[in-house]
XYZ file of C-alpha atoms in Angstrom:
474
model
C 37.836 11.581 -93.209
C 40.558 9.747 -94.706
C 41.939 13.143 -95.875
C 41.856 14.284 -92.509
C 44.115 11.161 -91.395
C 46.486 11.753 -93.680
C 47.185 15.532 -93.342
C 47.212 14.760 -89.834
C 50.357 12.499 -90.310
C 52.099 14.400 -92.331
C 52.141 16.979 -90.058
C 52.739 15.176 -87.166
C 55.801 13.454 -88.833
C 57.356 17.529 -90.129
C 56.906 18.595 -86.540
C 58.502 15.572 -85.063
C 61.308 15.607 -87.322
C 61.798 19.402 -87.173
C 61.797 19.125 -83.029
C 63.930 16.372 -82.789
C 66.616 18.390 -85.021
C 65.840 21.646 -83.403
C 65.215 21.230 -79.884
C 67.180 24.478 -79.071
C 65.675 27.229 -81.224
C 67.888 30.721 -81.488
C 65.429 33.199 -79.927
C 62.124 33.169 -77.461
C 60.057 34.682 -80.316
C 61.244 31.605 -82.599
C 60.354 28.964 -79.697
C 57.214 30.678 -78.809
C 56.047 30.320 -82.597
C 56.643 26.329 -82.608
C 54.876 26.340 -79.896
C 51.938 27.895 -81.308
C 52.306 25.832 -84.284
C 52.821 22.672 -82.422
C 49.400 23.447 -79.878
C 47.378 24.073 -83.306
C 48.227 20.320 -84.527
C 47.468 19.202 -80.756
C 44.320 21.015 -80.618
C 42.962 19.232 -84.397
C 43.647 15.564 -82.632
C 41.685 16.208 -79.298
C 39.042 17.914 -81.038
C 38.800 15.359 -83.327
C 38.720 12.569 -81.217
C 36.236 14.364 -78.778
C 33.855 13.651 -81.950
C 33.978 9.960 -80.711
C 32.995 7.433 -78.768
C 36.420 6.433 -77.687
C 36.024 3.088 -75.288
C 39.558 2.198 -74.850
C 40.817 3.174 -71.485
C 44.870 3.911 -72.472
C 43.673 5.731 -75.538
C 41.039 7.651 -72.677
C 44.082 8.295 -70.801
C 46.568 9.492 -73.633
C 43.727 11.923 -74.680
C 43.361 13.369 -71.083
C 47.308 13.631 -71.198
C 46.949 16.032 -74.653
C 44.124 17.736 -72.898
C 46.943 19.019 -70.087
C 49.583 19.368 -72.047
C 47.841 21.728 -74.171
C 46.215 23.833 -71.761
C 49.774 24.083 -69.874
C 51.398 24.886 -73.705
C 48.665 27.565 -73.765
C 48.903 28.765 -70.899
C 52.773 29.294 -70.852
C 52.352 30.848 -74.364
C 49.760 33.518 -73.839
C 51.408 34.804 -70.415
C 54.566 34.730 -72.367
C 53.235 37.178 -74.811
C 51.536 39.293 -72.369
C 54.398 39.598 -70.478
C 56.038 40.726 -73.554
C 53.797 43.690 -73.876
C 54.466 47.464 -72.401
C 51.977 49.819 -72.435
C 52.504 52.964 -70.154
C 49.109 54.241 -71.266
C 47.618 52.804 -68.368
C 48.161 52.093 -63.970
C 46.914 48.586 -63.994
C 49.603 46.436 -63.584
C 49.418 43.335 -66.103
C 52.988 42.353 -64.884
C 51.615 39.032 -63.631
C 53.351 39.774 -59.773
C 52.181 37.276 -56.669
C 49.186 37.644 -55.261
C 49.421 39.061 -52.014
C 46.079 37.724 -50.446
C 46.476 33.740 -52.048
C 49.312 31.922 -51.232
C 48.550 28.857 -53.403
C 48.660 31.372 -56.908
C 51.691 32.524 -55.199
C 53.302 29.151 -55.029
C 51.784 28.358 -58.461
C 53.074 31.612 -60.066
C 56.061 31.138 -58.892
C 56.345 27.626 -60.456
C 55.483 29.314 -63.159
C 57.158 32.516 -63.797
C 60.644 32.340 -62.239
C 62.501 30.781 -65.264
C 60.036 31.523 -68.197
C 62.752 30.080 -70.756
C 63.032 26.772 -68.965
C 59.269 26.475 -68.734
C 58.944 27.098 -72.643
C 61.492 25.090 -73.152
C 59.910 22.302 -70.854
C 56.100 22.487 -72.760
C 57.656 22.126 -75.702
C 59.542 19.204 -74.667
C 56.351 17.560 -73.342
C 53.939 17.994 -75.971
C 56.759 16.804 -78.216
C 57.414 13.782 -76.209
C 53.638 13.047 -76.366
C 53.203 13.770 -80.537
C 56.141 11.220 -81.229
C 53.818 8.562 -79.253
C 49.920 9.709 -81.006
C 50.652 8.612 -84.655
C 49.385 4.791 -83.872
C 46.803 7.032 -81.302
C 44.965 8.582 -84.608
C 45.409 5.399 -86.537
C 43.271 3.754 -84.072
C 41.088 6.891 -84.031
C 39.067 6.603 -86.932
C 37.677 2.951 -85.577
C 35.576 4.757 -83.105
C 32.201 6.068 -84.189
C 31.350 9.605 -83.898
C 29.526 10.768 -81.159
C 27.423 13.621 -83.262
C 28.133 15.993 -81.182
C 30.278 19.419 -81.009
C 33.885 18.987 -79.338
C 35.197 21.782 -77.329
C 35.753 23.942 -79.652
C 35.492 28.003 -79.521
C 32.058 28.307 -80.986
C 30.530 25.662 -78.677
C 32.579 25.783 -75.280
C 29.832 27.725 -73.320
C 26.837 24.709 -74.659
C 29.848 21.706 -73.448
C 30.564 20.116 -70.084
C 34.238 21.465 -70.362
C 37.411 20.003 -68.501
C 35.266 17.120 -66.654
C 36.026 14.247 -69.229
C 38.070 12.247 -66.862
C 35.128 12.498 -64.320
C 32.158 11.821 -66.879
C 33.823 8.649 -67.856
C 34.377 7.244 -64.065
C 30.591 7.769 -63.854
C 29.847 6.534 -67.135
C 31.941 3.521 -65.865
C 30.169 2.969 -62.691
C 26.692 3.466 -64.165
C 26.958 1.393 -67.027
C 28.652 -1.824 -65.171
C 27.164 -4.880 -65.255
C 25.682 -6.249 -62.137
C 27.226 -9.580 -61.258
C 25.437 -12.514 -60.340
C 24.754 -12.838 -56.106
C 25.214 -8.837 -55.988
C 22.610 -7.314 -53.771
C 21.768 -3.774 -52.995
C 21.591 -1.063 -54.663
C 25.717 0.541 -55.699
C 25.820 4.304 -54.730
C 28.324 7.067 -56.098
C 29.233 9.683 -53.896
C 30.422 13.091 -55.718
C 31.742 15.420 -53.494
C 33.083 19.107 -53.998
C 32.514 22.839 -53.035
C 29.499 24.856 -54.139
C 29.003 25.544 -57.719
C 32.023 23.964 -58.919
C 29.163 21.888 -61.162
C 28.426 18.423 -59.546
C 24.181 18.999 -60.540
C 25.493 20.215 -64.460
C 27.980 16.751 -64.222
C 25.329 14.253 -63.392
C 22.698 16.127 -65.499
C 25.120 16.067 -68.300
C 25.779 12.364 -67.956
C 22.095 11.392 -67.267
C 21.112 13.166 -70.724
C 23.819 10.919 -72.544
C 21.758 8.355 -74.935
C 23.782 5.121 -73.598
C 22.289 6.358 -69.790
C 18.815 6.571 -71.190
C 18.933 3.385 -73.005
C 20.529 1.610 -70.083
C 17.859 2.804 -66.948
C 14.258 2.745 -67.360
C 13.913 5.613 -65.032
C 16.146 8.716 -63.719
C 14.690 10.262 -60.844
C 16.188 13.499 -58.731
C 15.183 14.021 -54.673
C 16.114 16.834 -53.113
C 18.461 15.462 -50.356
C 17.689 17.913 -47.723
C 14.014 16.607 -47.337
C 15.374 12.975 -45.944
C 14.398 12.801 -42.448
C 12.497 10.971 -40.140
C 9.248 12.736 -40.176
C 8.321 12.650 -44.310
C 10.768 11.091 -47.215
C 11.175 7.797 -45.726
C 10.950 6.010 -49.068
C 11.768 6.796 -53.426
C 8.042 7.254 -53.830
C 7.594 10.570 -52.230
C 9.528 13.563 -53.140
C 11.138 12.454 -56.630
C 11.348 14.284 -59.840
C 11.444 11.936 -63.027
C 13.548 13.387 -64.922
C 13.581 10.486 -67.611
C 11.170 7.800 -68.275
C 12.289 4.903 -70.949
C 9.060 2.848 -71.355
C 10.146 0.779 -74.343
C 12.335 -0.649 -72.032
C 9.400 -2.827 -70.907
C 10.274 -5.087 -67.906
C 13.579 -3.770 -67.102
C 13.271 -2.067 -63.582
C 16.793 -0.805 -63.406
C 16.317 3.059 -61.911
C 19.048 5.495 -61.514
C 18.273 7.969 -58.744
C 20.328 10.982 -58.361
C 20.060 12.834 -54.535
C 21.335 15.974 -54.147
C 21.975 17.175 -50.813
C 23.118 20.686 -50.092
C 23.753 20.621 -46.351
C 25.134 18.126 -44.033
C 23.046 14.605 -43.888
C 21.425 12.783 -40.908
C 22.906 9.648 -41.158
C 19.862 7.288 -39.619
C 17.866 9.068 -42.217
C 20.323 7.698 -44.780
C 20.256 4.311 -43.435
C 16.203 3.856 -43.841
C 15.790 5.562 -47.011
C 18.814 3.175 -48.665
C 17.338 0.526 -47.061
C 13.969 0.789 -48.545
C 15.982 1.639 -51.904
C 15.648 -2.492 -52.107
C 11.964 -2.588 -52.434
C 11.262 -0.408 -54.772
C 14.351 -0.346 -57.353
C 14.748 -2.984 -59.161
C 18.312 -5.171 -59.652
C 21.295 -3.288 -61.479
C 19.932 0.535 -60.157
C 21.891 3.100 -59.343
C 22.032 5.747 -56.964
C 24.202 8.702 -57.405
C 24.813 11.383 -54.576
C 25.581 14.435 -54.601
C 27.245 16.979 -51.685
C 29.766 19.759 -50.564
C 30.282 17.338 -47.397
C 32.653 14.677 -47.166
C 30.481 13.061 -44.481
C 28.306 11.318 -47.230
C 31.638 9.494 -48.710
C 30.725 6.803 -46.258
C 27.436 6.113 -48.046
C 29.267 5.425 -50.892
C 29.764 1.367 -52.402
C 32.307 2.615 -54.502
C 34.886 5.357 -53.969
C 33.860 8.615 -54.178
C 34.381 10.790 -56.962
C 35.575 14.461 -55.729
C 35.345 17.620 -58.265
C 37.561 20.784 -57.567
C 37.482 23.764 -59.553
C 39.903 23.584 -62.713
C 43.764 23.830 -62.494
C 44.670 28.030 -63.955
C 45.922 26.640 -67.202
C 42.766 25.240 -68.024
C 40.844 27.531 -66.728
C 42.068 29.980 -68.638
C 41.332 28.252 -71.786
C 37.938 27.955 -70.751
C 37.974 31.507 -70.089
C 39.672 33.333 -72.968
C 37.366 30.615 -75.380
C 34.538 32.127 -73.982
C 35.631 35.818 -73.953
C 37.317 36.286 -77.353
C 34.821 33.361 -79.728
C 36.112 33.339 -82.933
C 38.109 36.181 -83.103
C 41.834 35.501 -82.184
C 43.045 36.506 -78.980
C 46.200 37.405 -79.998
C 45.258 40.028 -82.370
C 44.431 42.329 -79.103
C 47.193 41.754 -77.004
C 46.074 44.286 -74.565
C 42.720 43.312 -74.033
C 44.637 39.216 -73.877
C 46.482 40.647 -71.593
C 43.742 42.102 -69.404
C 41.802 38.534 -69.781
C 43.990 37.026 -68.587
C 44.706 38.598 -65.146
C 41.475 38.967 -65.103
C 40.472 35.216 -65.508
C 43.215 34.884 -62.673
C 41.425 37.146 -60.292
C 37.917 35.065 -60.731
C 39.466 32.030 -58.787
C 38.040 29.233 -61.010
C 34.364 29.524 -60.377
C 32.781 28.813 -63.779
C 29.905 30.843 -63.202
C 31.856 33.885 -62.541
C 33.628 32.715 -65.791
C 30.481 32.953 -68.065
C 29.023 36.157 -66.216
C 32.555 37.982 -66.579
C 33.134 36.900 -70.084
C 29.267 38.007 -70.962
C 30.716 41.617 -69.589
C 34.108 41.722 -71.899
C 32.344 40.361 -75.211
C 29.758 42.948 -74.960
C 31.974 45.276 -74.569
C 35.070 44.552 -76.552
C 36.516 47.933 -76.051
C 39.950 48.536 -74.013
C 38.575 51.141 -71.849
C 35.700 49.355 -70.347
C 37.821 46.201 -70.055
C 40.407 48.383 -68.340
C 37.554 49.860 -65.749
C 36.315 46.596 -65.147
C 40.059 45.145 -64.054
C 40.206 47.961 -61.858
C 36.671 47.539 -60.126
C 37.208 43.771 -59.892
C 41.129 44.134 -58.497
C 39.668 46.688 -55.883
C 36.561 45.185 -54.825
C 38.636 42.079 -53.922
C 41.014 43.623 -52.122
C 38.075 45.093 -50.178
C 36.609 42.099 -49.077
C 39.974 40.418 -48.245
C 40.371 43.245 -46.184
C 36.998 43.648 -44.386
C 35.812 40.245 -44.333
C 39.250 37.859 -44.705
C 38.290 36.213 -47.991
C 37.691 36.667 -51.264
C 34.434 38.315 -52.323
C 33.464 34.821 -54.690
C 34.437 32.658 -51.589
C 31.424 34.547 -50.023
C 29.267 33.811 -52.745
C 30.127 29.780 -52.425
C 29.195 30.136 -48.962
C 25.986 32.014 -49.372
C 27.356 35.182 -47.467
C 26.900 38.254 -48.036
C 29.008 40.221 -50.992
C 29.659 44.003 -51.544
C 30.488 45.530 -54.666
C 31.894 48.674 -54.858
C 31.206 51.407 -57.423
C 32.387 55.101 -57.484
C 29.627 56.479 -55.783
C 27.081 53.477 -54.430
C 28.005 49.978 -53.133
C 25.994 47.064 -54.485
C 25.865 44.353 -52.137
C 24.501 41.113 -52.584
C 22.713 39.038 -50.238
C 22.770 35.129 -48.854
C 19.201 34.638 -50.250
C 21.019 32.571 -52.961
C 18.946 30.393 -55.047
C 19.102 28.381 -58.174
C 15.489 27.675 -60.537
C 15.420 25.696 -63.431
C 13.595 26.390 -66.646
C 10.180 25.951 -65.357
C 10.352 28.919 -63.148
C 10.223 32.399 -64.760
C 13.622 34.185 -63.704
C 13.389 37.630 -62.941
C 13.943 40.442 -66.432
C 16.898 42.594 -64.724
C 20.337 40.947 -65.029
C 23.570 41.639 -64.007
C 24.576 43.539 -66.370
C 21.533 45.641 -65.776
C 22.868 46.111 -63.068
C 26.777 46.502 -63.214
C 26.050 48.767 -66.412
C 23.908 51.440 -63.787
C 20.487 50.923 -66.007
C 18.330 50.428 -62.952
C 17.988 51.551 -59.746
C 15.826 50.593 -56.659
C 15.401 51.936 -53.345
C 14.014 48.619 -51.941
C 15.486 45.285 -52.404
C 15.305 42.893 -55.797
C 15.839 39.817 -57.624
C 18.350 39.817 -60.354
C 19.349 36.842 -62.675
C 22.945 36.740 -62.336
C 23.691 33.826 -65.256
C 21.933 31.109 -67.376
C 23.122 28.144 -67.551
C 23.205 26.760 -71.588
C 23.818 23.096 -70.358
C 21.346 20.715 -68.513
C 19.619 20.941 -66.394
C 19.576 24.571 -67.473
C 19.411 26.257 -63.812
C 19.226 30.326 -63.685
C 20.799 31.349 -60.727
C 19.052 34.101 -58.476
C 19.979 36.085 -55.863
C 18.328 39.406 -54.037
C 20.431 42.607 -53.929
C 20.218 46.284 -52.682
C 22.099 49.210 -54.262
C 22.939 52.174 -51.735
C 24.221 55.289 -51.657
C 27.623 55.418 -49.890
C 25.874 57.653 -47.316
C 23.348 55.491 -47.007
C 22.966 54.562 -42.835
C 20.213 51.892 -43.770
C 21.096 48.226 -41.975
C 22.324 45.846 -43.953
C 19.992 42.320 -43.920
């Protein structure tokens, strides 16, 4: 450890020196290499201080600050490079031009790519304005005890809650706070946020942290959408324990967790919190969860709202999970197919680990190059036919089509989401996408498991037909 430390300062204090001499390098290629260089050194502190239990709030904010900085540096770096790259062996465009069908990638793309030397300049400026300031940062560092855990790293990024630190702490904060004395009622967290941008992984992720578990002497889960007046009119009916602490002994503090997945009848609300008094004891919790904003006003505290990653993180995420171990840049074609492709997916993490399942299975340039072109057309057919992008359906439980040469597969709004305890159907996607079965009627197929709690598979029922094919659609 102490070796660690001291490498760590060394470096830092080369690469401060050599910026603060050389903050106008001679060529791109030159800048673009202390960048990489300078990300690498980044990337060693956060991952090593993601090993820890880090309790102090400014060094919890400097950290977060890294975080950005480095997916940003990353980010400019990599489209850098794949800019950089001509290849006239192939029609797919990987020139990085604005979208024609989303205006906000067209106002972020332009941010991004109309002066690409004053944005590499500019990273590098940041992230060397933040390493002058992290030397007493690491010092301070090795205090904190280490979390036995993995950090973020490329060989454990699909089995992490990734990019939601900031968010895990405010709950961490508002679960573990100590009730003052005179308080009454029971505090309740609102999380808002589209679908499957991961509020149930969040609060499943925080609830399975050890400090949680020692803290509650039961976590409980109620399906939201079975409050009314008629049969969950109090926390005894309905509930899932999903953790039960007896060595706790007297303590009666409960954390319940309600998700809701459509809108909520507010008098419904209103009894079922107010019996939340009788039967949880003092210093419980109540966390809920929704995609409507209605159920802010339930809230005792402000409400926590999760939207999908910013690009340059997301594509961190997304070329972590596609490329593993092996260096990205070492296949700067298939980089530079990732990475418009990890543009086209519009942030959904699902589609994420489902489209980076595809590419790692089949690390080969012509498949990759196929897939860009299915994935590029099919979403310009939807935008077309239906005014939004085929994954926007998918969030909404509508109906998707995907097109192949000769059939359409088109997926239906029976939507659904098990957890381990229910058998998920054998054929997968990529049964699917890869043409291995075919049905006449319609069928389940397990589009992705989840490797974090609580370990949902998510379902849905599809139909593959023949172009030709006059049959209604459901």
């Amino acid at each position: 450890m102490a070796l660690f430390f001291k490498a760590i300062m060394g470096e830092l204090g080369f690469l401060v020196g050599k910026y603060s001499k050389t903050t106008t390098p001679t060529t791109e290629d030159k800048r673009i290499h202390n960048l990489e260089r300078l990300l690498l050194r980044v990337r060693v502190i956060i991952e090593e201080a993601e090993r820890r239990l880090i309790t102090n709030k400014a060094m919890v904010h400097q950290l977060n600050l890294l975080r950005k900085e480095m997916y940003v540096g990353y980010f400019i770096m990599d489209n850098l490079r794949c800019q950089g790259i001509e290849d006239k062996g192939h029609d797919v465009s990987h020139s990085f031009s604005l979208s024609k069908f989303n205006p906000s990638k067209r106002l972020f793309f332009s941010n991004v790519d109309i002066d690409r030397e004053k944005n590499l300049q500019q990273v590098i400026r940041n992230l060397n304005n933040l390493i002058q300031n992290v030397n007493e940062f690491i010092v301070f560092l090795k205090n904190y005890p280490p979390m036995y855990r993995q950090p973020y790293s490329m060989h454990f990024v699909g089995m992490c809650m990734f990019g939601r630190q900031m968010e895990m702490d405010r709950i961490m904060d508002f679960l573990m706070q100590k009730e003052h004395s005179g308080t009454e009622g029971v505090h309740v967290l609102p999380i808002i946020g589209p679908a499957f941008v991961g509020k149930s992984t969040l609060v499943a992720y925080v609830c399975n942290d050890a400090r949680v578990r020692n803290c509650f002497s039961q976590i409980m889960v109620i399906n939201g959408d079975d409050i009314n007046n008629q049969n969950l009119v109090d926390l005894k009916e309905g509930v899932t324990i999903m953790h039960q602490n007896n060595a706790l002994g007297g303590n009666d503090r409960v954390l319940v967790v309600i998700e809701f997945s459509r809108d909520v009848d507010e008098l419904s609300w209103k009894n079922l919190y107010s019996s939340s008094s009788v039967y949880l004891g003092r210093g419980s919790r109540m966390i809920i969860t929704s995609r409507s904003n209605k159920v802010m006003e339930f809230g005792t505290t402000q409400a926590l709202v999760l939207n999908f990653l910013p690009l340059e993180a997301y594509w961190y995420f997304f070329k972590i999970l596609t490329f593993g171990s092996t260096y990205s840049n070492d296949h700067p074609r298939l980089e530079s197919m990732a990475m418009e492709i990890a543009r086209e997916l519009n942030g959904s993490f699902m589609c994420a680990n489902v489209t980076s399942s595809f590419l790692r299975n089949n690390f080969n340039y012509q498949f990759w190059l196929v897939y860009l072109a299915q994935l590029k057309e099919n979403i310009k057919r939807s935008i077309s036919s239906f005014g939004e992008h085929p994954f926007d359906l998918m969030h909404k439980n509508k109906p998707m089509t995907w097109h192949f040469s000769d059939d359409e597969f088109v997926v239906y709004d029976k939507y659904r989401t098990c957890h381990t305890k229910e058998k998920s159907p054998r054929i997968t996607l990529e049964d699917v996408v890869s043409r291995r079965v075919k049905y006449e009627e319609e069928f389940e197929v397990l589009q992705w498991k989840s490797q974090i709690q609580p370990y949902s598979s998510y379902i849905f029922s599809c139909l593959i037909q023949r172009a030709h094919d006059t049959r209604k659609e459901h």
